[in-house]
PDB file of C-alpha atoms in Angstrom:
ATOM      1  CA  MET E   1      18.625 -54.771  36.937  1.00 92.00           C
ATOM      2  CA  LYS E   2      17.197 -56.686  34.064  1.00 98.00           C
ATOM      3  CA  SER E   3      14.769 -55.121  31.731  1.00 98.00           C
ATOM      4  CA  VAL E   4      12.764 -56.476  28.822  1.00 98.00           C
ATOM      5  CA  ALA E   5      10.543 -54.811  26.325  1.00 98.00           C
ATOM      6  CA  ILE E   6       7.380 -56.272  24.680  1.00 98.00           C
ATOM      7  CA  VAL E   7       6.602 -54.800  21.447  1.00 98.00           C
ATOM      8  CA  LEU E   8       3.297 -55.279  20.153  1.00 98.00           C
ATOM      9  CA  SER E   9       2.659 -55.516  16.412  1.00 95.00           C
ATOM     10  CA  ALA E  10      -0.061 -57.683  16.018  1.00 87.00           C
ATOM     11  CA  GLY E  11      -2.867 -55.104  15.257  1.00 74.00           C
ATOM     12  CA  VAL E  12      -4.502 -54.874  11.944  1.00 66.00           C
ATOM     13  CA  GLY E  13      -5.117 -51.171  11.573  1.00 59.00           C
ATOM     14  CA  ARG E  14      -8.403 -51.239   9.683  1.00 62.00           C
ATOM     15  CA  ARG E  15      -8.424 -47.434  10.180  1.00 60.00           C
ATOM     16  CA  MET E  16      -5.732 -46.818   8.141  1.00 62.00           C
ATOM     17  CA  GLY E  17      -7.178 -48.247   5.048  1.00 59.00           C
ATOM     18  CA  ALA E  18      -4.030 -49.783   3.939  1.00 64.00           C
ATOM     19  CA  ASP E  19      -3.421 -53.355   2.296  1.00 72.00           C
ATOM     20  CA  ILE E  20      -0.653 -54.211   4.918  1.00 82.00           C
ATOM     21  CA  PRO E  21      -0.813 -53.714   8.958  1.00 85.00           C
ATOM     22  CA  LYS E  22       0.167 -50.002   9.758  1.00 89.00           C
ATOM     23  CA  GLN E  23       3.414 -51.153  11.576  1.00 93.00           C
ATOM     24  CA  TYR E  24       4.823 -52.273   8.224  1.00 94.00           C
ATOM     25  CA  LEU E  25       4.123 -49.331   6.115  1.00 94.00           C
ATOM     26  CA  MET E  26       6.960 -47.194   5.317  1.00 94.00           C
ATOM     27  CA  LEU E  27       7.756 -44.067   7.227  1.00 95.00           C
ATOM     28  CA  GLY E  28      10.850 -42.419   5.596  1.00 94.00           C
ATOM     29  CA  ASP E  29      13.250 -45.011   4.693  1.00 94.00           C
ATOM     30  CA  TYR E  30      12.187 -47.853   7.210  1.00 97.00           C
ATOM     31  CA  PRO E  31       9.018 -49.493   8.188  1.00 96.00           C
ATOM     32  CA  VAL E  32       7.210 -47.771  11.069  1.00 97.00           C
ATOM     33  CA  ILE E  33       7.889 -50.748  13.504  1.00 97.00           C
ATOM     34  CA  TYR E  34      11.901 -50.283  12.810  1.00 98.00           C
ATOM     35  CA  TYR E  35      11.970 -47.041  14.870  1.00 98.00           C
ATOM     36  CA  CYS E  36      10.821 -48.158  18.197  1.00 98.00           C
ATOM     37  CA  LEU E  37      12.831 -51.528  17.869  1.00 98.00           C
ATOM     38  CA  ASN E  38      15.858 -49.175  17.052  1.00 98.00           C
ATOM     39  CA  ALA E  39      15.039 -46.881  20.020  1.00 98.00           C
ATOM     40  CA  PHE E  40      15.017 -50.014  22.250  1.00 98.00           C
ATOM     41  CA  GLU E  41      18.353 -51.386  20.680  1.00 98.00           C
ATOM     42  CA  GLN E  42      19.897 -48.107  21.599  1.00 98.00           C
ATOM     43  CA  SER E  43      18.767 -47.889  25.189  1.00 98.00           C
ATOM     44  CA  PRO E  44      19.635 -49.613  28.450  1.00 98.00           C
ATOM     45  CA  VAL E  45      16.804 -52.305  27.996  1.00 98.00           C
ATOM     46  CA  ASP E  46      18.406 -55.708  27.884  1.00 98.00           C
ATOM     47  CA  GLU E  47      16.124 -57.695  25.911  1.00 98.00           C
ATOM     48  CA  VAL E  48      13.035 -57.321  23.224  1.00 98.00           C
ATOM     49  CA  ILE E  49      10.216 -59.515  22.550  1.00 98.00           C
ATOM     50  CA  LEU E  50       8.209 -58.859  19.602  1.00 98.00           C
ATOM     51  CA  VAL E  51       4.586 -59.941  19.319  1.00 98.00           C
ATOM     52  CA  CYS E  52       3.075 -60.105  15.991  1.00 97.00           C
ATOM     53  CA  ALA E  53       0.318 -62.097  13.946  1.00 94.00           C
ATOM     54  CA  GLU E  54       1.143 -65.737  13.523  1.00 95.00           C
ATOM     55  CA  SER E  55       1.210 -65.190   9.631  1.00 94.00           C
ATOM     56  CA  ASP E  56       3.811 -62.363   9.994  1.00 95.00           C
ATOM     57  CA  ILE E  57       6.321 -64.240  12.138  1.00 96.00           C
ATOM     58  CA  ASP E  58       8.799 -65.111   9.136  1.00 96.00           C
ATOM     59  CA  TYR E  59       8.339 -61.657   7.622  1.00 95.00           C
ATOM     60  CA  CYS E  60       9.365 -59.835  11.038  1.00 97.00           C
ATOM     61  CA  ARG E  61      12.404 -62.246  11.343  1.00 97.00           C
ATOM     62  CA  THR E  62      13.869 -62.043   7.990  1.00 97.00           C
ATOM     63  CA  GLN E  63      12.283 -58.405   6.585  1.00 96.00           C
ATOM     64  CA  ILE E  64      12.812 -56.468  10.135  1.00 97.00           C
ATOM     65  CA  ILE E  65      14.886 -58.331  12.876  1.00 98.00           C
ATOM     66  CA  ASN E  66      17.540 -59.788  10.285  1.00 98.00           C
ATOM     67  CA  LYS E  67      17.557 -57.152   7.681  1.00 98.00           C
ATOM     68  CA  TYR E  68      18.257 -54.285  10.155  1.00 98.00           C
ATOM     69  CA  GLN E  69      20.388 -56.580  12.503  1.00 97.00           C
ATOM     70  CA  PHE E  70      18.490 -55.920  15.751  1.00 98.00           C
ATOM     71  CA  GLN E  71      20.481 -57.977  18.444  1.00 98.00           C
ATOM     72  CA  LYS E  72      18.154 -57.371  21.315  1.00 98.00           C
ATOM     73  CA  VAL E  73      15.171 -59.252  19.837  1.00 98.00           C
ATOM     74  CA  LYS E  74      15.249 -62.712  21.600  1.00 97.00           C
ATOM     75  CA  ALA E  75      11.744 -63.961  20.591  1.00 97.00           C
ATOM     76  CA  ILE E  76       9.013 -63.426  18.227  1.00 98.00           C
ATOM     77  CA  VAL E  77       5.623 -64.781  19.458  1.00 97.00           C
ATOM     78  CA  SER E  78       2.129 -64.789  17.711  1.00 97.00           C
ATOM     79  CA  GLY E  79      -0.490 -62.471  19.315  1.00 95.00           C
ATOM     80  CA  GLY E  80      -3.835 -63.066  20.611  1.00 93.00           C
ATOM     81  CA  ALA E  81      -7.459 -61.868  19.688  1.00 91.00           C
ATOM     82  CA  GLU E  82      -7.338 -58.958  21.882  1.00 92.00           C
ATOM     83  CA  ARG E  83      -4.307 -56.418  23.096  1.00 93.00           C
ATOM     84  CA  TYR E  84      -4.229 -58.162  26.520  1.00 94.00           C
ATOM     85  CA  ASP E  85      -4.089 -61.550  24.983  1.00 95.00           C
ATOM     86  CA  SER E  86      -0.926 -60.408  22.997  1.00 96.00           C
ATOM     87  CA  VAL E  87       0.727 -58.913  26.117  1.00 97.00           C
ATOM     88  CA  TYR E  88       0.127 -62.030  28.066  1.00 97.00           C
ATOM     89  CA  ARG E  89       1.520 -64.085  25.332  1.00 97.00           C
ATOM     90  CA  GLY E  90       4.505 -61.660  25.605  1.00 98.00           C
ATOM     91  CA  LEU E  91       4.769 -62.159  29.370  1.00 98.00           C
ATOM     92  CA  GLN E  92       5.389 -65.698  28.937  1.00 97.00           C
ATOM     93  CA  GLU E  93       8.503 -65.314  27.254  1.00 97.00           C
ATOM     94  CA  VAL E  94       9.724 -62.867  29.954  1.00 98.00           C
ATOM     95  CA  SER E  95      12.271 -64.837  32.080  1.00 95.00           C
ATOM     96  CA  GLU E  96      12.125 -65.135  35.739  1.00 94.00           C
ATOM     97  CA  ASP E  97      15.269 -63.044  36.297  1.00 97.00           C
ATOM     98  CA  THR E  98      13.636 -59.884  34.609  1.00 98.00           C
ATOM     99  CA  ASP E  99      13.207 -57.163  37.112  1.00 98.00           C
ATOM    100  CA  TYR E 100      11.193 -54.858  34.971  1.00 98.00           C
ATOM    101  CA  VAL E 101       9.034 -55.018  31.772  1.00 98.00           C
ATOM    102  CA  LEU E 102       8.527 -52.230  29.206  1.00 98.00           C
ATOM    103  CA  ILE E 103       5.097 -52.779  26.988  1.00 98.00           C
ATOM    104  CA  HIS E 104       5.182 -50.714  23.954  1.00 98.00           C
ATOM    105  CA  ASP E 105       2.939 -50.165  20.787  1.00 97.00           C
ATOM    106  CA  GLY E 106       4.831 -51.098  17.642  1.00 97.00           C
ATOM    107  CA  ALA E 107       2.559 -48.269  15.872  1.00 95.00           C
ATOM    108  CA  ARG E 108       4.433 -45.456  18.127  1.00 97.00           C
ATOM    109  CA  PRO E 109       7.510 -44.936  15.980  1.00 97.00           C
ATOM    110  CA  MET E 110       8.563 -41.601  17.504  1.00 97.00           C
ATOM    111  CA  LEU E 111       9.748 -43.190  20.925  1.00 98.00           C
ATOM    112  CA  THR E 112      13.045 -41.838  21.939  1.00 97.00           C
ATOM    113  CA  VAL E 113      16.001 -43.275  24.190  1.00 98.00           C
ATOM    114  CA  ASP E 114      15.652 -40.290  26.632  1.00 98.00           C
ATOM    115  CA  LEU E 115      12.106 -41.558  27.519  1.00 98.00           C
ATOM    116  CA  ILE E 116      13.065 -45.035  27.801  1.00 98.00           C
ATOM    117  CA  ARG E 117      15.833 -43.749  30.471  1.00 98.00           C
ATOM    118  CA  ARG E 118      13.315 -41.714  32.319  1.00 98.00           C
ATOM    119  CA  LEU E 119      10.721 -44.376  32.659  1.00 98.00           C
ATOM    120  CA  LEU E 120      13.448 -46.799  33.811  1.00 98.00           C
ATOM    121  CA  THR E 121      14.582 -44.435  36.576  1.00 97.00           C
ATOM    122  CA  GLN E 122      11.113 -43.902  37.527  1.00 97.00           C
ATOM    123  CA  VAL E 123       9.845 -47.440  37.792  1.00 98.00           C
ATOM    124  CA  GLU E 124      12.783 -48.264  40.297  1.00 96.00           C
ATOM    125  CA  LYS E 125      10.827 -45.955  42.740  1.00 96.00           C
ATOM    126  CA  GLU E 126       7.244 -46.263  41.889  1.00 96.00           C
ATOM    127  CA  LYS E 127       7.258 -49.932  40.595  1.00 97.00           C
ATOM    128  CA  ALA E 128       4.638 -48.887  37.948  1.00 98.00           C
ATOM    129  CA  CYS E 129       4.823 -45.893  35.586  1.00 98.00           C
ATOM    130  CA  VAL E 130       3.257 -44.721  32.344  1.00 98.00           C
ATOM    131  CA  PRO E 131       4.319 -41.824  30.159  1.00 98.00           C
ATOM    132  CA  ALA E 132       1.460 -39.191  29.577  1.00 98.00           C
ATOM    133  CA  VAL E 133       1.241 -35.531  28.218  1.00 98.00           C
ATOM    134  CA  PRO E 134      -1.480 -33.223  29.701  1.00 97.00           C
ATOM    135  CA  ALA E 135      -4.659 -32.910  27.307  1.00 96.00           C
ATOM    136  CA  THR E 136      -4.820 -29.696  25.224  1.00 94.00           C
ATOM    137  CA  ASP E 137      -8.303 -29.937  24.207  1.00 95.00           C
ATOM    138  CA  THR E 138     -11.447 -29.709  26.198  1.00 95.00           C
ATOM    139  CA  ILE E 139     -12.927 -33.126  26.906  1.00 95.00           C
ATOM    140  CA  LYS E 140     -16.643 -33.912  26.885  1.00 96.00           C
ATOM    141  CA  VAL E 141     -18.475 -36.769  28.550  1.00 96.00           C
ATOM    142  CA  SER E 142     -21.451 -37.811  26.688  1.00 97.00           C
ATOM    143  CA  ASP E 143     -24.499 -39.802  27.344  1.00 96.00           C
ATOM    144  CA  GLU E 144     -25.744 -42.772  25.184  1.00 95.00           C
ATOM    145  CA  GLN E 145     -27.516 -40.479  23.123  1.00 96.00           C
ATOM    146  CA  GLY E 146     -24.418 -38.374  22.039  1.00 96.00           C
ATOM    147  CA  TYR E 147     -25.185 -35.511  24.343  1.00 97.00           C
ATOM    148  CA  ALA E 148     -22.598 -33.749  26.364  1.00 97.00           C
ATOM    149  CA  VAL E 149     -23.184 -34.400  29.912  1.00 97.00           C
ATOM    150  CA  ASP E 150     -20.067 -33.362  31.735  1.00 97.00           C
ATOM    151  CA  THR E 151     -17.037 -31.297  31.010  1.00 97.00           C
ATOM    152  CA  PRO E 152     -13.977 -32.720  33.516  1.00 96.00           C
ATOM    153  CA  ASP E 153     -11.426 -30.166  34.611  1.00 95.00           C
ATOM    154  CA  ARG E 154      -8.657 -30.661  31.645  1.00 94.00           C
ATOM    155  CA  LYS E 155      -5.922 -29.665  34.592  1.00 93.00           C
ATOM    156  CA  THR E 156      -6.938 -33.120  35.677  1.00 95.00           C
ATOM    157  CA  LEU E 157      -6.557 -35.093  32.307  1.00 97.00           C
ATOM    158  CA  TRP E 158      -3.633 -36.612  30.849  1.00 97.00           C
ATOM    159  CA  MET E 159      -3.398 -38.594  27.422  1.00 97.00           C
ATOM    160  CA  VAL E 160      -1.531 -41.767  28.057  1.00 98.00           C
ATOM    161  CA  GLN E 161       1.232 -43.236  25.910  1.00 98.00           C
ATOM    162  CA  THR E 162       3.622 -46.361  25.688  1.00 98.00           C
ATOM    163  CA  PRO E 163       5.833 -47.725  26.847  1.00 98.00           C
ATOM    164  CA  GLN E 164       4.229 -48.446  30.033  1.00 98.00           C
ATOM    165  CA  VAL E 165       6.847 -49.769  32.700  1.00 98.00           C
ATOM    166  CA  PHE E 166       6.002 -52.201  35.428  1.00 98.00           C
ATOM    167  CA  SER E 167       7.880 -54.514  38.052  1.00 98.00           C
ATOM    168  CA  CYS E 168       7.993 -57.837  36.370  1.00 98.00           C
ATOM    169  CA  ASP E 169       6.265 -59.861  39.241  1.00 97.00           C
ATOM    170  CA  ILE E 170       3.433 -56.810  39.495  1.00 97.00           C
ATOM    171  CA  VAL E 171       2.609 -56.922  35.799  1.00 98.00           C
ATOM    172  CA  LYS E 172       2.758 -60.751  35.662  1.00 97.00           C
ATOM    173  CA  THR E 173       0.434 -61.229  38.574  1.00 96.00           C
ATOM    174  CA  ALA E 174      -2.034 -58.450  37.028  1.00 96.00           C
ATOM    175  CA  TYR E 175      -2.224 -60.344  33.856  1.00 97.00           C
ATOM    176  CA  GLU E 176      -2.933 -63.691  35.398  1.00 95.00           C
ATOM    177  CA  GLN E 177      -5.789 -62.245  37.062  1.00 94.00           C
ATOM    178  CA  ILE E 178      -7.369 -61.268  33.851  1.00 93.00           C
ATOM    179  CA  TYR E 179      -8.304 -64.982  32.953  1.00 91.00           C
ATOM    180  CA  GLN E 180      -9.517 -65.609  36.434  1.00 92.00           C
ATOM    181  CA  LYS E 181     -11.688 -62.483  37.063  1.00 91.00           C
ATOM    182  CA  PRO E 182     -12.697 -61.104  33.683  1.00 88.00           C
ATOM    183  CA  SER E 183     -12.936 -57.286  33.815  1.00 86.00           C
ATOM    184  CA  PRO E 184     -16.811 -56.048  33.560  1.00 83.00           C
ATOM    185  CA  ILE E 185     -15.282 -53.336  31.250  1.00 84.00           C
ATOM    186  CA  PRO E 186     -13.079 -53.130  28.228  1.00 88.00           C
ATOM    187  CA  ILE E 187      -9.478 -53.206  29.065  1.00 89.00           C
ATOM    188  CA  THR E 188      -7.502 -50.651  27.022  1.00 91.00           C
ATOM    189  CA  ASP E 189      -4.228 -50.233  28.584  1.00 95.00           C
ATOM    190  CA  ASP E 190      -1.572 -51.943  30.750  1.00 97.00           C
ATOM    191  CA  ALA E 191      -1.880 -49.593  33.545  1.00 97.00           C
ATOM    192  CA  MET E 192      -5.599 -50.550  33.854  1.00 96.00           C
ATOM    193  CA  VAL E 193      -4.713 -54.117  34.191  1.00 97.00           C
ATOM    194  CA  VAL E 194      -2.610 -53.181  37.033  1.00 97.00           C
ATOM    195  CA  GLU E 195      -4.873 -50.729  38.505  1.00 95.00           C
ATOM    196  CA  THR E 196      -7.716 -53.284  38.434  1.00 94.00           C
ATOM    197  CA  TYR E 197      -6.271 -56.397  39.748  1.00 95.00           C
ATOM    198  CA  THR E 198      -3.493 -55.174  42.095  1.00 95.00           C
ATOM    199  CA  ASN E 199      -2.995 -52.664  44.694  1.00 92.00           C
ATOM    200  CA  ASN E 200      -0.320 -50.611  42.986  1.00 95.00           C
ATOM    201  CA  ARG E 201      -0.778 -47.026  42.026  1.00 96.00           C
ATOM    202  CA  VAL E 202       0.382 -46.056  38.376  1.00 98.00           C
ATOM    203  CA  LYS E 203       2.817 -42.917  38.418  1.00 98.00           C
ATOM    204  CA  LEU E 204       2.054 -40.602  35.336  1.00 98.00           C
ATOM    205  CA  VAL E 205       5.461 -39.659  34.099  1.00 98.00           C
ATOM    206  CA  MET E 206       5.707 -36.713  31.467  1.00 98.00           C
ATOM    207  CA  GLY E 207       5.838 -38.342  27.950  1.00 98.00           C
ATOM    208  CA  ASP E 208       6.436 -36.618  24.626  1.00 97.00           C
ATOM    209  CA  TYR E 209       3.711 -35.096  22.404  1.00 96.00           C
ATOM    210  CA  SER E 210       5.694 -36.270  19.256  1.00 96.00           C
ATOM    211  CA  ASN E 211       5.106 -40.082  20.942  1.00 97.00           C
ATOM    212  CA  ARG E 212       1.934 -40.290  18.729  1.00 94.00           C
ATOM    213  CA  LYS E 213       0.404 -43.843  17.863  1.00 95.00           C
ATOM    214  CA  ILE E 214      -0.244 -44.123  14.034  1.00 94.00           C
ATOM    215  CA  THR E 215      -3.705 -45.074  13.545  1.00 91.00           C
ATOM    216  CA  THR E 216      -5.097 -42.966  10.501  1.00 91.00           C
ATOM    217  CA  PRO E 217      -3.199 -41.806   7.507  1.00 91.00           C
ATOM    218  CA  GLU E 218      -3.074 -38.025   8.998  1.00 93.00           C
ATOM    219  CA  ASP E 219      -1.059 -39.641  11.689  1.00 94.00           C
ATOM    220  CA  LEU E 220       1.343 -41.311   9.215  1.00 94.00           C
ATOM    221  CA  ALA E 221       1.815 -37.866   7.453  1.00 94.00           C
ATOM    222  CA  ILE E 222       2.338 -35.883  10.784  1.00 95.00           C
ATOM    223  CA  ALA E 223       5.022 -38.746  11.756  1.00 95.00           C
ATOM    224  CA  ASN E 224       6.820 -38.472   8.363  1.00 94.00           C
ATOM    225  CA  TYR E 225       6.952 -34.465   9.054  1.00 94.00           C
ATOM    226  CA  LEU E 226       8.305 -35.206  12.441  1.00 93.00           C
ATOM    227  CA  LEU E 227      10.822 -37.495  11.204  1.00 91.00           C
ATOM    228  CA  LYS E 228      12.323 -34.686   8.591  1.00 90.00           C
ATOM    229  CA  ILE E 229      12.314 -31.914  11.336  1.00 88.00           C
ATOM    230  CA  GLN E 230      14.259 -34.205  13.717  1.00 79.00           C
TER     231      GLN E 230
END
């Protein structure tokens, strides 16, 4: 079974407040993006497609891929205006003989080979699965004025992570539909695309609380701490 990972690294990261995109900030001895690429390099995944800003392609090639000798990165492509545009462009590089596609945020550096293996095992049974962890806080639903109007049962709430993994034909078909029938609500993750445009259900697989997305300076500090204790 051939599997290909699409790593998204085209985000600007305005909430980080840094001069460079968050995925290229240093985390320990390496850039943030290094860690997930290294996890895929050590995993059963066959190929990696890196999606970044067009202006960052040369930097990624020389300072990330070549410098750290990542052998599985087969293509570097420019991202689009929205996350789903970047995923779509990455999917165009996925060969027809691919069975499964993993889609991962490059700003999640604490990805482990164990999680990748578990997702690949599960996707063979379910065709579509995502890592997630149970919500630990109470969640409120608000109205347009910011008043709480509902409190969902926390036992039913999960915080979704990446990599999200799908059969290649399912995810490609779903993403083709976005441009033919645009969603009336914002698309926030790949599972939502599959849920909206196909009849496939998405299985939640236990993720890892350390598999956090770096969005703010506090997230970077937490990742540094996790890196040290691991």
